[in-house]
Coordinates of C-alpha atoms in Angstrom, one line a residue:
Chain A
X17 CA 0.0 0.0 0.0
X18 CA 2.7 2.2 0.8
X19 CA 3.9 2.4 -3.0
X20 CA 0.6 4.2 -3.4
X21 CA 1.9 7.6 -2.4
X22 CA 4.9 7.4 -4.9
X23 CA 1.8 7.8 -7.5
X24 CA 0.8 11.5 -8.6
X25 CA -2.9 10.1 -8.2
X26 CA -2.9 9.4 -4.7
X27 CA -1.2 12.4 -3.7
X28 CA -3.5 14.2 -5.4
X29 CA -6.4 12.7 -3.8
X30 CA -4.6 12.9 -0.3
X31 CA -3.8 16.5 -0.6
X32 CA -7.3 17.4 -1.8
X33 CA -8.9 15.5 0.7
X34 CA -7.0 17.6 3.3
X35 CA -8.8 20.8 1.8
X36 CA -12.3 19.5 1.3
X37 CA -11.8 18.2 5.2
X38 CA -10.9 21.4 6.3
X39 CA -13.5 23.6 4.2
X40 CA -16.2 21.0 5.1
X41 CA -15.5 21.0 8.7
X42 CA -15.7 25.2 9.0
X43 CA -18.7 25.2 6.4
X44 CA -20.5 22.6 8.6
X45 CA -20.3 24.4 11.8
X46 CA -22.3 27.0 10.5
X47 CA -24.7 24.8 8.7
X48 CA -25.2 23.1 11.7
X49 CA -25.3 25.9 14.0
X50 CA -28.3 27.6 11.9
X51 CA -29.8 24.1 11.2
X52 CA -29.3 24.6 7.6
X53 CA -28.7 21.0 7.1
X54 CA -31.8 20.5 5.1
X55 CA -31.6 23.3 3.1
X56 CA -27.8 22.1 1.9
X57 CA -29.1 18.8 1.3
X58 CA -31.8 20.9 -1.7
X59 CA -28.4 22.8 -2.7
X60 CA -26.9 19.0 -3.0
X61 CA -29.2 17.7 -5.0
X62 CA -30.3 20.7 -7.3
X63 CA -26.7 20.8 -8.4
X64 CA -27.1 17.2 -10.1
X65 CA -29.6 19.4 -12.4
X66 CA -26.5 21.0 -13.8
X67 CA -23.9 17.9 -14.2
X68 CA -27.1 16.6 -16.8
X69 CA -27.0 19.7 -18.6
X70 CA -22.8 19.7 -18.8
X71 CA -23.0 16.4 -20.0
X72 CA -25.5 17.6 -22.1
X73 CA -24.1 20.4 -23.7
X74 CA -20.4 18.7 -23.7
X75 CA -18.9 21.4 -20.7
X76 CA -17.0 20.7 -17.6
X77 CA -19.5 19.0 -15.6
X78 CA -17.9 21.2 -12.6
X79 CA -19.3 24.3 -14.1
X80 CA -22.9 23.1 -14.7
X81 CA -23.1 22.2 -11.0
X82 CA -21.6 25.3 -9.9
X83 CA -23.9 27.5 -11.8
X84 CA -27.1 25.5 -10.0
X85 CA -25.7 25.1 -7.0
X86 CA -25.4 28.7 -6.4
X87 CA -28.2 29.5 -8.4
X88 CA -30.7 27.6 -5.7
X89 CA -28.8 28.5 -2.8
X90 CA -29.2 32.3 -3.5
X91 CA -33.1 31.0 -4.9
X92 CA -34.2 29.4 -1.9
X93 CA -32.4 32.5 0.3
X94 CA -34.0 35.5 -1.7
X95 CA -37.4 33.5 -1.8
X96 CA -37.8 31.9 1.8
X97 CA -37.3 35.5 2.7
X98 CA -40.4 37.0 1.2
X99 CA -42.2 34.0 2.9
X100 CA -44.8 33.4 0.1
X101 CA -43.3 29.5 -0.1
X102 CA -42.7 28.1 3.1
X103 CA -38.6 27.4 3.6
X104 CA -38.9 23.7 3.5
X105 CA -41.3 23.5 0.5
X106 CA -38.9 25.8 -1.7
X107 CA -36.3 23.4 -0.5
X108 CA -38.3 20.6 -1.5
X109 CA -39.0 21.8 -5.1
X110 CA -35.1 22.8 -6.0
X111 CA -34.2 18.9 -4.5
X112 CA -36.3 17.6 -7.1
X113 CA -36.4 20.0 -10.0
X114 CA -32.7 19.5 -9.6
X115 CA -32.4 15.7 -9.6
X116 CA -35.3 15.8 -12.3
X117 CA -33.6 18.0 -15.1
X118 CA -30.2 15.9 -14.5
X119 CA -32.1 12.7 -15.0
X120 CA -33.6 14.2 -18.1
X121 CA -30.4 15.2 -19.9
X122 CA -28.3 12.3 -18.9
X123 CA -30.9 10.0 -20.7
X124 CA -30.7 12.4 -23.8
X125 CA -26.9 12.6 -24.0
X126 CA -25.9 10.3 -26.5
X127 CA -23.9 7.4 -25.2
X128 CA -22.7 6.5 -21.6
X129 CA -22.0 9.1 -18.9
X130 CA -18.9 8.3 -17.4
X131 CA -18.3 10.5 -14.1
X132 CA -21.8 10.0 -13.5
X133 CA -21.4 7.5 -10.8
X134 CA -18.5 8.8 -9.3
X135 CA -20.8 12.2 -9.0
X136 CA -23.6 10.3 -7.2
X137 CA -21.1 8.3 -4.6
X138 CA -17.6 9.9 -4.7
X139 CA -14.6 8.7 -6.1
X140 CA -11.6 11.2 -4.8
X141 CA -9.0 9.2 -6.9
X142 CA -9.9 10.5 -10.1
X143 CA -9.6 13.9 -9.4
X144 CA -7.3 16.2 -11.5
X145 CA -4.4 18.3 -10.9
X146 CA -7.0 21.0 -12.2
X147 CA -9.5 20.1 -9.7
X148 CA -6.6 20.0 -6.8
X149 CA -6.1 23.7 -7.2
X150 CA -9.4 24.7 -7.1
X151 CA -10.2 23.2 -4.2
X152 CA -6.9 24.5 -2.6
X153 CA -8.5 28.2 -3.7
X154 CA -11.6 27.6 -2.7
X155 CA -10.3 26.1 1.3
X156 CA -7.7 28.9 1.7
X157 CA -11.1 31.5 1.0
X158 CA -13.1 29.5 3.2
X159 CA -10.9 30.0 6.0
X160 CA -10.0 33.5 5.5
X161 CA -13.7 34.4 5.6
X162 CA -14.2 32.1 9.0
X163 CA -11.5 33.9 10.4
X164 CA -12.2 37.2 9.6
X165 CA -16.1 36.7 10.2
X166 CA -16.7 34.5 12.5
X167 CA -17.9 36.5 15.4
X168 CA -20.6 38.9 13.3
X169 CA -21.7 35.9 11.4
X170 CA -22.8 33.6 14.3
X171 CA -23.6 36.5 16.2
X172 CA -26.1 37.2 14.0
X173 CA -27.1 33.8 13.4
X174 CA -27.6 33.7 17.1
X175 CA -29.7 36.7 18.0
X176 CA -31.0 38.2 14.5
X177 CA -33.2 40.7 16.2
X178 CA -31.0 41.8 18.4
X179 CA -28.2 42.5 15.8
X180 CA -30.3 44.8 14.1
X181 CA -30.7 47.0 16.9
X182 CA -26.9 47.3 16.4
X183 CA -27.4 48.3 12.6
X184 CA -25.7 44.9 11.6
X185 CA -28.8 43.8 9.2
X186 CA -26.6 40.9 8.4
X187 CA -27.6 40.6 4.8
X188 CA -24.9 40.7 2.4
X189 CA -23.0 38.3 5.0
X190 CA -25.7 36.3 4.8
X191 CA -25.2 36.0 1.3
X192 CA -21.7 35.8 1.4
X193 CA -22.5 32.5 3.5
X194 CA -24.7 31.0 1.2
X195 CA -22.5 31.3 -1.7
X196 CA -19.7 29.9 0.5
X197 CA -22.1 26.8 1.3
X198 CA -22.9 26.2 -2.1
X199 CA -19.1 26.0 -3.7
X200 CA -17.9 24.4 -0.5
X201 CA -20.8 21.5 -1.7
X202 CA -19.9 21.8 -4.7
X203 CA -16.2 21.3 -3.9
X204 CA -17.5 18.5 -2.2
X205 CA -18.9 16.5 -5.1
X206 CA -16.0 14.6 -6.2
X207 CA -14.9 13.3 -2.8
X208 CA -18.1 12.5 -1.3
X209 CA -21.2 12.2 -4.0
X210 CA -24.4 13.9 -4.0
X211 CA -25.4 11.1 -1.6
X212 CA -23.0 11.2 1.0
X213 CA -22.5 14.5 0.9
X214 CA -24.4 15.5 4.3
X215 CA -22.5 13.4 6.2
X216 CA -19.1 15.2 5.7
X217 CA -20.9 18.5 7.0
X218 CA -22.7 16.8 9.6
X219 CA -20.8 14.2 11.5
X220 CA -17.6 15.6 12.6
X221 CA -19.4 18.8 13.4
X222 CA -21.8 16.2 15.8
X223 CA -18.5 14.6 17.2
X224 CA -17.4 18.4 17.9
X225 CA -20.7 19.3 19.9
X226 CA -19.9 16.0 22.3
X227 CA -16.9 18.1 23.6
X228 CA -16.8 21.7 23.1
X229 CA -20.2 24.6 22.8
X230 CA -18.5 27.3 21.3
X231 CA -18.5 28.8 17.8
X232 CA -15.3 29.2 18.1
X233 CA -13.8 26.4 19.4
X234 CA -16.2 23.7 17.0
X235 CA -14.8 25.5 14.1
X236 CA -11.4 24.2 14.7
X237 CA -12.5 21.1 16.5
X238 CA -14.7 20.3 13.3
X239 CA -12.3 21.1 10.7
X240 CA -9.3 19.0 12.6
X241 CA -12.1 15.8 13.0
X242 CA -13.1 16.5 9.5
X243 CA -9.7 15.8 8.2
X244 CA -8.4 12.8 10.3
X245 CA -11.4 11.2 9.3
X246 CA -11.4 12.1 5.9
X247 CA -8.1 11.0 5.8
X248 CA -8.1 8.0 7.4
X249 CA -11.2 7.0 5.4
X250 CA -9.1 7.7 2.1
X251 CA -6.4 5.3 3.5
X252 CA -8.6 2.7 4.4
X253 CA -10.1 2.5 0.9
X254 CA -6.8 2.1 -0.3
X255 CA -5.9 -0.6 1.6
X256 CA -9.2 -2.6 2.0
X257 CA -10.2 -1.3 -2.1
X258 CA -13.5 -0.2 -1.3
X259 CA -15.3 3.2 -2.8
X260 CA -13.7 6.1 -1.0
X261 CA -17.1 8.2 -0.5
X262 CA -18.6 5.6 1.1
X263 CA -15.3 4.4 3.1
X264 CA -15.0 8.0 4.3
X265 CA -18.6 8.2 5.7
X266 CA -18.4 5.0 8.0
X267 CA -14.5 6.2 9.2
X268 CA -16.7 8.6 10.4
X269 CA -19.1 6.6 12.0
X270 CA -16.6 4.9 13.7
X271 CA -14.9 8.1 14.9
X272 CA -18.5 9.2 16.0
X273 CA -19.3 6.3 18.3
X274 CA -15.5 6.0 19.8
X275 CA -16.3 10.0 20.9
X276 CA -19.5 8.9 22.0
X277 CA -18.3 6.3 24.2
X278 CA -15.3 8.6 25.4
X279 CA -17.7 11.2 26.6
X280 CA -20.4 9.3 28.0
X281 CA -18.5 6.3 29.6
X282 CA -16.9 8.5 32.6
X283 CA -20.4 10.4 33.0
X284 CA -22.1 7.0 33.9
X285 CA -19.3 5.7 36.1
X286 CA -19.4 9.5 38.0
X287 CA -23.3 8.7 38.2
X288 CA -23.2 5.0 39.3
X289 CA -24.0 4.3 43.1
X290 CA -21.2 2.5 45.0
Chain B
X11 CA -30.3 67.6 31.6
X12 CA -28.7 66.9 28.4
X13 CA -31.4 65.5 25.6
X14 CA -29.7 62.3 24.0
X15 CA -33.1 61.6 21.4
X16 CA -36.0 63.4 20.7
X17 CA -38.8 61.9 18.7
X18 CA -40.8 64.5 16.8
X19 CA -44.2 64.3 15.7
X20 CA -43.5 60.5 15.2
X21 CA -46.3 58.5 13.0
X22 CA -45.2 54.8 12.7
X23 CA -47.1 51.4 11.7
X24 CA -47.1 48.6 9.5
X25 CA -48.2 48.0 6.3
X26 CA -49.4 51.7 6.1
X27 CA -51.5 50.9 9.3
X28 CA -50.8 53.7 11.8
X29 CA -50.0 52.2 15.3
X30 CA -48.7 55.7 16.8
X31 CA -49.5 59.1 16.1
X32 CA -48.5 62.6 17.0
X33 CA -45.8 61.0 19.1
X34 CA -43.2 63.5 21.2
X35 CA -40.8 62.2 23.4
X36 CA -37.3 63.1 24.7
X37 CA -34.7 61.1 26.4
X38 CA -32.6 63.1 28.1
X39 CA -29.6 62.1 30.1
X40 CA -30.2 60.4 33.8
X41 CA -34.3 60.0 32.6
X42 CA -35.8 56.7 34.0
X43 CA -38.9 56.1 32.3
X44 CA -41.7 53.6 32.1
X45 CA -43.6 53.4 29.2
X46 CA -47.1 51.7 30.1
X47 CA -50.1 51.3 28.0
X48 CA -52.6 48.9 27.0
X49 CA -52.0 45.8 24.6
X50 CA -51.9 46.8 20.9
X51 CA -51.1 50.1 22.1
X52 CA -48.3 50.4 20.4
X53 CA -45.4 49.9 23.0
X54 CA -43.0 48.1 21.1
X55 CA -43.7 49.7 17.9
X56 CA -42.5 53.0 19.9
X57 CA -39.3 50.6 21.2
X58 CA -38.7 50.0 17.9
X59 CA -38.8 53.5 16.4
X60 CA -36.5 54.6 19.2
X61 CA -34.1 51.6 18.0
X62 CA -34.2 52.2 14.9
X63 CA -35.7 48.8 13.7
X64 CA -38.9 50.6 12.3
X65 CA -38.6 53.7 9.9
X66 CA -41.4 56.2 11.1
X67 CA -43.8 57.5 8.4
X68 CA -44.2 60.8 9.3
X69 CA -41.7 63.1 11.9
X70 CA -38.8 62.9 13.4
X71 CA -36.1 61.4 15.1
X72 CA -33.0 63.4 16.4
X73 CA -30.1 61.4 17.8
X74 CA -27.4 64.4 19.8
X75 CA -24.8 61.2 20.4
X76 CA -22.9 58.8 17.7
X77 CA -25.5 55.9 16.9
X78 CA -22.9 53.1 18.2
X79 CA -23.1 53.3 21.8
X80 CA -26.2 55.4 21.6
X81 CA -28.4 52.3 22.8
X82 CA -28.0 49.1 24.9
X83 CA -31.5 46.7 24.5
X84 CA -32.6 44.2 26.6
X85 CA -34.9 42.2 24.7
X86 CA -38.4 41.0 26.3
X87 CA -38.2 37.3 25.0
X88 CA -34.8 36.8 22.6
X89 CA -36.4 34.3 20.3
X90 CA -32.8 32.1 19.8
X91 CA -32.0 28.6 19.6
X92 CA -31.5 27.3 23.1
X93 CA -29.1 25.0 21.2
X94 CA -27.2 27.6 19.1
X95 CA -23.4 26.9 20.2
X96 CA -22.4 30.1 22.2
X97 CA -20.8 30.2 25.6
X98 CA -22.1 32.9 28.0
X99 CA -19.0 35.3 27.7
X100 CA -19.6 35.5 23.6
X101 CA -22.8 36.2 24.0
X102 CA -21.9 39.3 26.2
X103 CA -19.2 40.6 23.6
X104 CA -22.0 40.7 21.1
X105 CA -23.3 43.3 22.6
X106 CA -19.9 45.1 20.8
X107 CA -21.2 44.2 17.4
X108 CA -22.3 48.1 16.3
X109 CA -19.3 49.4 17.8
X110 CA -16.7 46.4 16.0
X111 CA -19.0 46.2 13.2
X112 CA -17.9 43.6 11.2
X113 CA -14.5 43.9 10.4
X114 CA -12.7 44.5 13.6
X115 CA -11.4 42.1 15.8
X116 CA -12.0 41.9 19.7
X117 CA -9.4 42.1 21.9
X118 CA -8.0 40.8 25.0
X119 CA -9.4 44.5 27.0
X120 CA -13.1 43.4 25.6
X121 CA -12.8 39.6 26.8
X122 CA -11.5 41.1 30.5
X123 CA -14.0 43.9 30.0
X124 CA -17.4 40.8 29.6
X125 CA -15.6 39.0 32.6
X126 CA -16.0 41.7 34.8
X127 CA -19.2 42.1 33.8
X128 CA -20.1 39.0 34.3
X129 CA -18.6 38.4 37.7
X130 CA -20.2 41.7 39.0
X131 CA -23.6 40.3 38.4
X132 CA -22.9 36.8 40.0
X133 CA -22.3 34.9 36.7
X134 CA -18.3 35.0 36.5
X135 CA -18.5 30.7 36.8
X136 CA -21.1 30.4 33.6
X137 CA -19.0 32.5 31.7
X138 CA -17.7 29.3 29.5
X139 CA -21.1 27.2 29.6
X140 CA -23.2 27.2 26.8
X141 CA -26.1 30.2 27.0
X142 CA -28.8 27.4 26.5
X143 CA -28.2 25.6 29.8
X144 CA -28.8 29.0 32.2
X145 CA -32.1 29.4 34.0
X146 CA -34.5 32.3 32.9
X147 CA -32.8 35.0 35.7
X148 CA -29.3 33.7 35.1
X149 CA -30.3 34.4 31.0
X150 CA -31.5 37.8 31.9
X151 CA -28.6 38.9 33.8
X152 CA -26.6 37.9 31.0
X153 CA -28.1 39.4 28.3
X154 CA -28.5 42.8 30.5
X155 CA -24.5 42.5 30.5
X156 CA -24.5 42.3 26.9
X157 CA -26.6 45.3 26.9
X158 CA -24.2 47.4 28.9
X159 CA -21.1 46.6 28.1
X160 CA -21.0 48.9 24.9
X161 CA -21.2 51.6 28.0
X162 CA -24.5 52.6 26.2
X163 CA -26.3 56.2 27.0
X164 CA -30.0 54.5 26.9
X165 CA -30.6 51.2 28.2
X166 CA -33.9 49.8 26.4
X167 CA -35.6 47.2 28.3
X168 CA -38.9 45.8 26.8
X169 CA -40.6 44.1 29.4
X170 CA -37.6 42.7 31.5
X171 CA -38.9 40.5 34.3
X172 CA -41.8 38.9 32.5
X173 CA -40.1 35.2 32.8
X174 CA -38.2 35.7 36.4
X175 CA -39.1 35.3 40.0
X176 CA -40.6 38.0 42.2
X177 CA -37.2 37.7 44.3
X178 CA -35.2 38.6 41.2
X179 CA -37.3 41.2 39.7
X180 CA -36.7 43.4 43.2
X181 CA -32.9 42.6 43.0
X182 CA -33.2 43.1 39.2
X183 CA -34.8 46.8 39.8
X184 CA -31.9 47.2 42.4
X185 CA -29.5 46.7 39.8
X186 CA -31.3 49.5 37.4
X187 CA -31.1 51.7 39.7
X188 CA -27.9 51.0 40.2
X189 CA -27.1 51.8 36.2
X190 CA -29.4 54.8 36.3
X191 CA -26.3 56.6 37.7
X192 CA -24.6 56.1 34.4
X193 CA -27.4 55.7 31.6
X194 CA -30.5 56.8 30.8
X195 CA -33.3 53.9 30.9
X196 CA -36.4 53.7 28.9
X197 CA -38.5 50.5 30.4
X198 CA -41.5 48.9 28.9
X199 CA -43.8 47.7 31.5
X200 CA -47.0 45.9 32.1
X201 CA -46.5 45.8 35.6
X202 CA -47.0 49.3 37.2
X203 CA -47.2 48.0 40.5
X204 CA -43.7 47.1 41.0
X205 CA -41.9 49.7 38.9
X206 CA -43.5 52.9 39.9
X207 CA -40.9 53.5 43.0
X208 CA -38.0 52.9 40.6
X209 CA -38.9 55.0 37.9
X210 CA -38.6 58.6 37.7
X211 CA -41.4 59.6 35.2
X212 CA -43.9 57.4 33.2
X213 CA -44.9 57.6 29.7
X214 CA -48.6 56.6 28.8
X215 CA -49.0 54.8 25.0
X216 CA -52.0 54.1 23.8
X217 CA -51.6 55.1 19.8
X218 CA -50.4 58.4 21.3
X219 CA -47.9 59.5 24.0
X220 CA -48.7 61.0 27.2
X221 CA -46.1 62.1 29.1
X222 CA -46.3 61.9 33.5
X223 CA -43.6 64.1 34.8
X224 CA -43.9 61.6 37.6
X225 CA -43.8 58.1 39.0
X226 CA -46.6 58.8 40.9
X227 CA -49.9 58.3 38.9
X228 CA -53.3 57.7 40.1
X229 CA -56.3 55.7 37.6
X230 CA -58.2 59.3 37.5
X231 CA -55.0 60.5 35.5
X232 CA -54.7 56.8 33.5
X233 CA -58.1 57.7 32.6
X234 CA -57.5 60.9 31.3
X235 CA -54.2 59.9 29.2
X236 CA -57.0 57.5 27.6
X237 CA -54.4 55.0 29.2
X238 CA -56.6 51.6 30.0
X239 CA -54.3 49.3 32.5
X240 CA -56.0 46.4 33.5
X241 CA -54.5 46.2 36.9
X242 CA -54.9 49.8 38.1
X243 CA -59.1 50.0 36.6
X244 CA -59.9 46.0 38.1
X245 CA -58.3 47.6 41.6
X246 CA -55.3 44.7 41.8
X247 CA -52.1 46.9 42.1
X248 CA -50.5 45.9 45.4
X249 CA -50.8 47.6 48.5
X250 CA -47.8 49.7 48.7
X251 CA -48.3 51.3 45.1
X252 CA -51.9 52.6 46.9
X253 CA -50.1 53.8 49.5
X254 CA -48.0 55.6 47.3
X255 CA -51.1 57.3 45.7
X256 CA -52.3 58.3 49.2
X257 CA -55.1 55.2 49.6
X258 CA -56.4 53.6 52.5
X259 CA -54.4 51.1 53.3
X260 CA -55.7 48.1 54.6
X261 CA -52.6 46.1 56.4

């Protein structure tokens, strides 16, 4: 196994997996915190929309899903905020308008789609050196913007009403979030798959929350869990040759209930009568 | 005194339905005032003219001190997640977010500055828990820190003790009292029982504004400010309010 990282492809897929654990461990603290979970899963899934129109239409399959990804994270923002549609509806519609246009065009693109599959489920060893940089780009901006705004951002995120009173109205940073969340998922589609994609903004920021209740301290917490078990779960499909997506997800499973049983195990001993 | 705000000739509402009209008012420094009034009179929409939050439709507002520690606010009932991940101190340095705005970074003189807050008003131990595990009155006092520590020139409270116990409601007032040295403090209150020997003067809403240049006010005056409380016409304020008002005591 260890030959493996004398190939370009593996340390490709090593490196980028660093980035998309640290941009998915920051971007999941905040989807968490706001309970925007839901509404990224509708981001997710609309962006499938545009990888059937880039197959489609012969373009990088990257840029279709970009263009919805953003384009339904800013649509469900913009129109869950003039409350006509109820939030999870509008979420509800993009999920499946998205999915539905991408099944359409992948069954009229002549041929076989050949990413397809690793789109849906993940497959980090095929990225490209292309792909590498981008997603080194897009973590070094993700963590700028965390560490300049962290405070005003889950400030606002905790206390909306009050932040107004301090002339903060929040919105442009709002914004600047959402589009954050949708190219960090976007970002994410290579390593983890429209599928799994929830888990890598979910679980390490849950196995986070068993230790620490700050903003500030589940940031880092999340992005350095994010990584070891993105890692990891990249090195165990190596070794054991099993889908990397899907390897990733129950590392961090496993990483979930060994916190799980680290926090809770001393609590019941404290608690049990001599 | 020194006038900080003046509201003139305010008309406010929603959706071009006037809630206030023909409203004058002026906060000047040292001021500790009530404002009282019926339900749907139009107490909060006045809170949140004087805030800011709500663009009047007609009049004026004049502010005589830089917006950014012009107001602290103590909310009546923050609608947050009890879950949201904050720890008690952050929560306080919020209240530094118009000041900071969003570019600025906090430093170690803020942190130090929330501590001391936090320790004066008995919650220097919660300072790293998470806000969501705090009782009601423990919440309260923490949230009035976040409301001072901008060293504000009016504190707003909008109905402050609504979820606490009578025991911290009278150290609570103790503690505004306290502040009133430093700030001016506009209260919203239901209960004019309690808060008349705090306050200094009382403000009457009910669409418009009737000023009381007292805290002494008796139902025949309520009645003339067209100012309906339930609990001074049904006869249920507590005994040492009448006394206040020169009525027969009964104990």
């Amino acid at each position: 196994m260890l030959e493996l990282f004398h190939y370009d492809f593996f340390q490709n897929a090593l490196l980028s997996t660093l980035f998309i654990g640290i941009s998915c461990g920051l971007v999941g603290t905040y989807i968490v915190a706001r309970r925007m979970v839901f509404i990224s899963g509708g981001i997710t899934h609309a962006s499938f929309g545009g990888l059937g129109l880039s197959f489609y239409l012969g373009l990088p399959p990257m840029l279709g899903a970009t263009c919805f990804a953003l384009l339904s994270a800013l649509g469900i923002q913009c129109l869950g905020a003039r409350r006509k549609i109820s939030e999870d509806s509008l979420i509800g519609i993009f999920w499946s308008a998205g999915m539905a246009i991408g099944i359409l065009f992948i069954y009229l693109t002549p041929g076989y789609a050949p990413d397809l599959m690793s789109y849906l489920f993940g497959n980090i060893l095929t990225v490209t050196p292309a792909q590498l940089i981008l997603s080194a780009v897009l973590c070094g901006l993700i963590l700028l913007f965390f560490a300049l705004f962290s405070r005003p951002l889950f400030y606002i995120a905790f206390d909306r009403e009050y932040s107004q009173t301090h002339h903060v109205r929040g919105g442009t940073l709002d914004t600047a979030a959402t589009i954050i969340i949708a190219l960090c998922i976007v970002l994410c589609l290579k390593l983890a798959g429209i599928i799994l994609i929830i888990s890598y903004l979910t679980i390490p920021q849950t196995i986070a929350a068993l230790f620490y209740h700050n903003f500030r301290q589940l940031l880092v917490a999340s992005a350095l869990i994010s990584t070891l078990g993105s890692v990891a779960g990249l090195l165990a499909a190596a070794a054991l040759e099993t889908p990397t997506g899907a390897t990733i997800v129950v590392c961090f499973l496993v990483l979930l209930a060994l916190a799980w049983c680290i926090r809770k195990l001393p609590a019941r001993r404290r608690t049990t009568p001599n | 005194m020194t006038p900080l705000l003046e509201l003139k000739d305010i008309a406010a509402g929603y959706d071009a339905q006037p809630v206030l009209q023909h409203v004058n008012l002026c906060i000047s420094e040292g001021d500790f005032l009530a404002i009282i009034g019926p339900n749907g009179g139009g107490k909060t929409t006045l809170l949140k003219v004087i805030l800011g939050l709500l663009k009047p439709s007609a009049g004026e507002i004049i502010r005589h001190v830089p917006l950014h520690n012009l107001f602290g606010y103590l909310p009546q009932n923050s609608a947050f997640d009890r879950r949201f991940p904050i720890s008690v101190e952050e929560v306080v340095l919020s209240g530094l977010l118009s000041e900071k705005g969003i570019l600025s970074s906090y430093t170690r003189a803020d942190r130090r500055k929330a501590r001391e807050l936090l320790e004066k008003y008995g919650m220097g131990k919660y300072a790293a828990r998470p806000i969501g595990e705090l009782s009601g009155g423990q919440m309260q006092r923490v949230f009035l820190c976040r409301a001072i520590i901008s060293s504000p020139r009016i504190l707003i409270l909008d109905e402050p003790t609504t979820y606490v116990d009578s025991h911290f409601e009278q150290e609570f007032y103790a503690v505004l009292r306290d502040l009133n040295r430093t700030m001016a403090i506009v209260m919203v209150s239901h209960n004019l029982g309690t808060i008349c020997a705090y306050v200094k003067t009382i403000a009457c809403v009910n669409r418009g504004l009737h000023y009381h240049n007292s805290n002494l006010i008796t139902p025949e005056q309520l009645q003339l400010y067209n100012c309906p409380i339930e609990l001074i016409t049904h006869g249920q304020v507590p005994h040492r309010v009448l006394g206040l008002h020169n009525h027969p005591q009964n104990t």
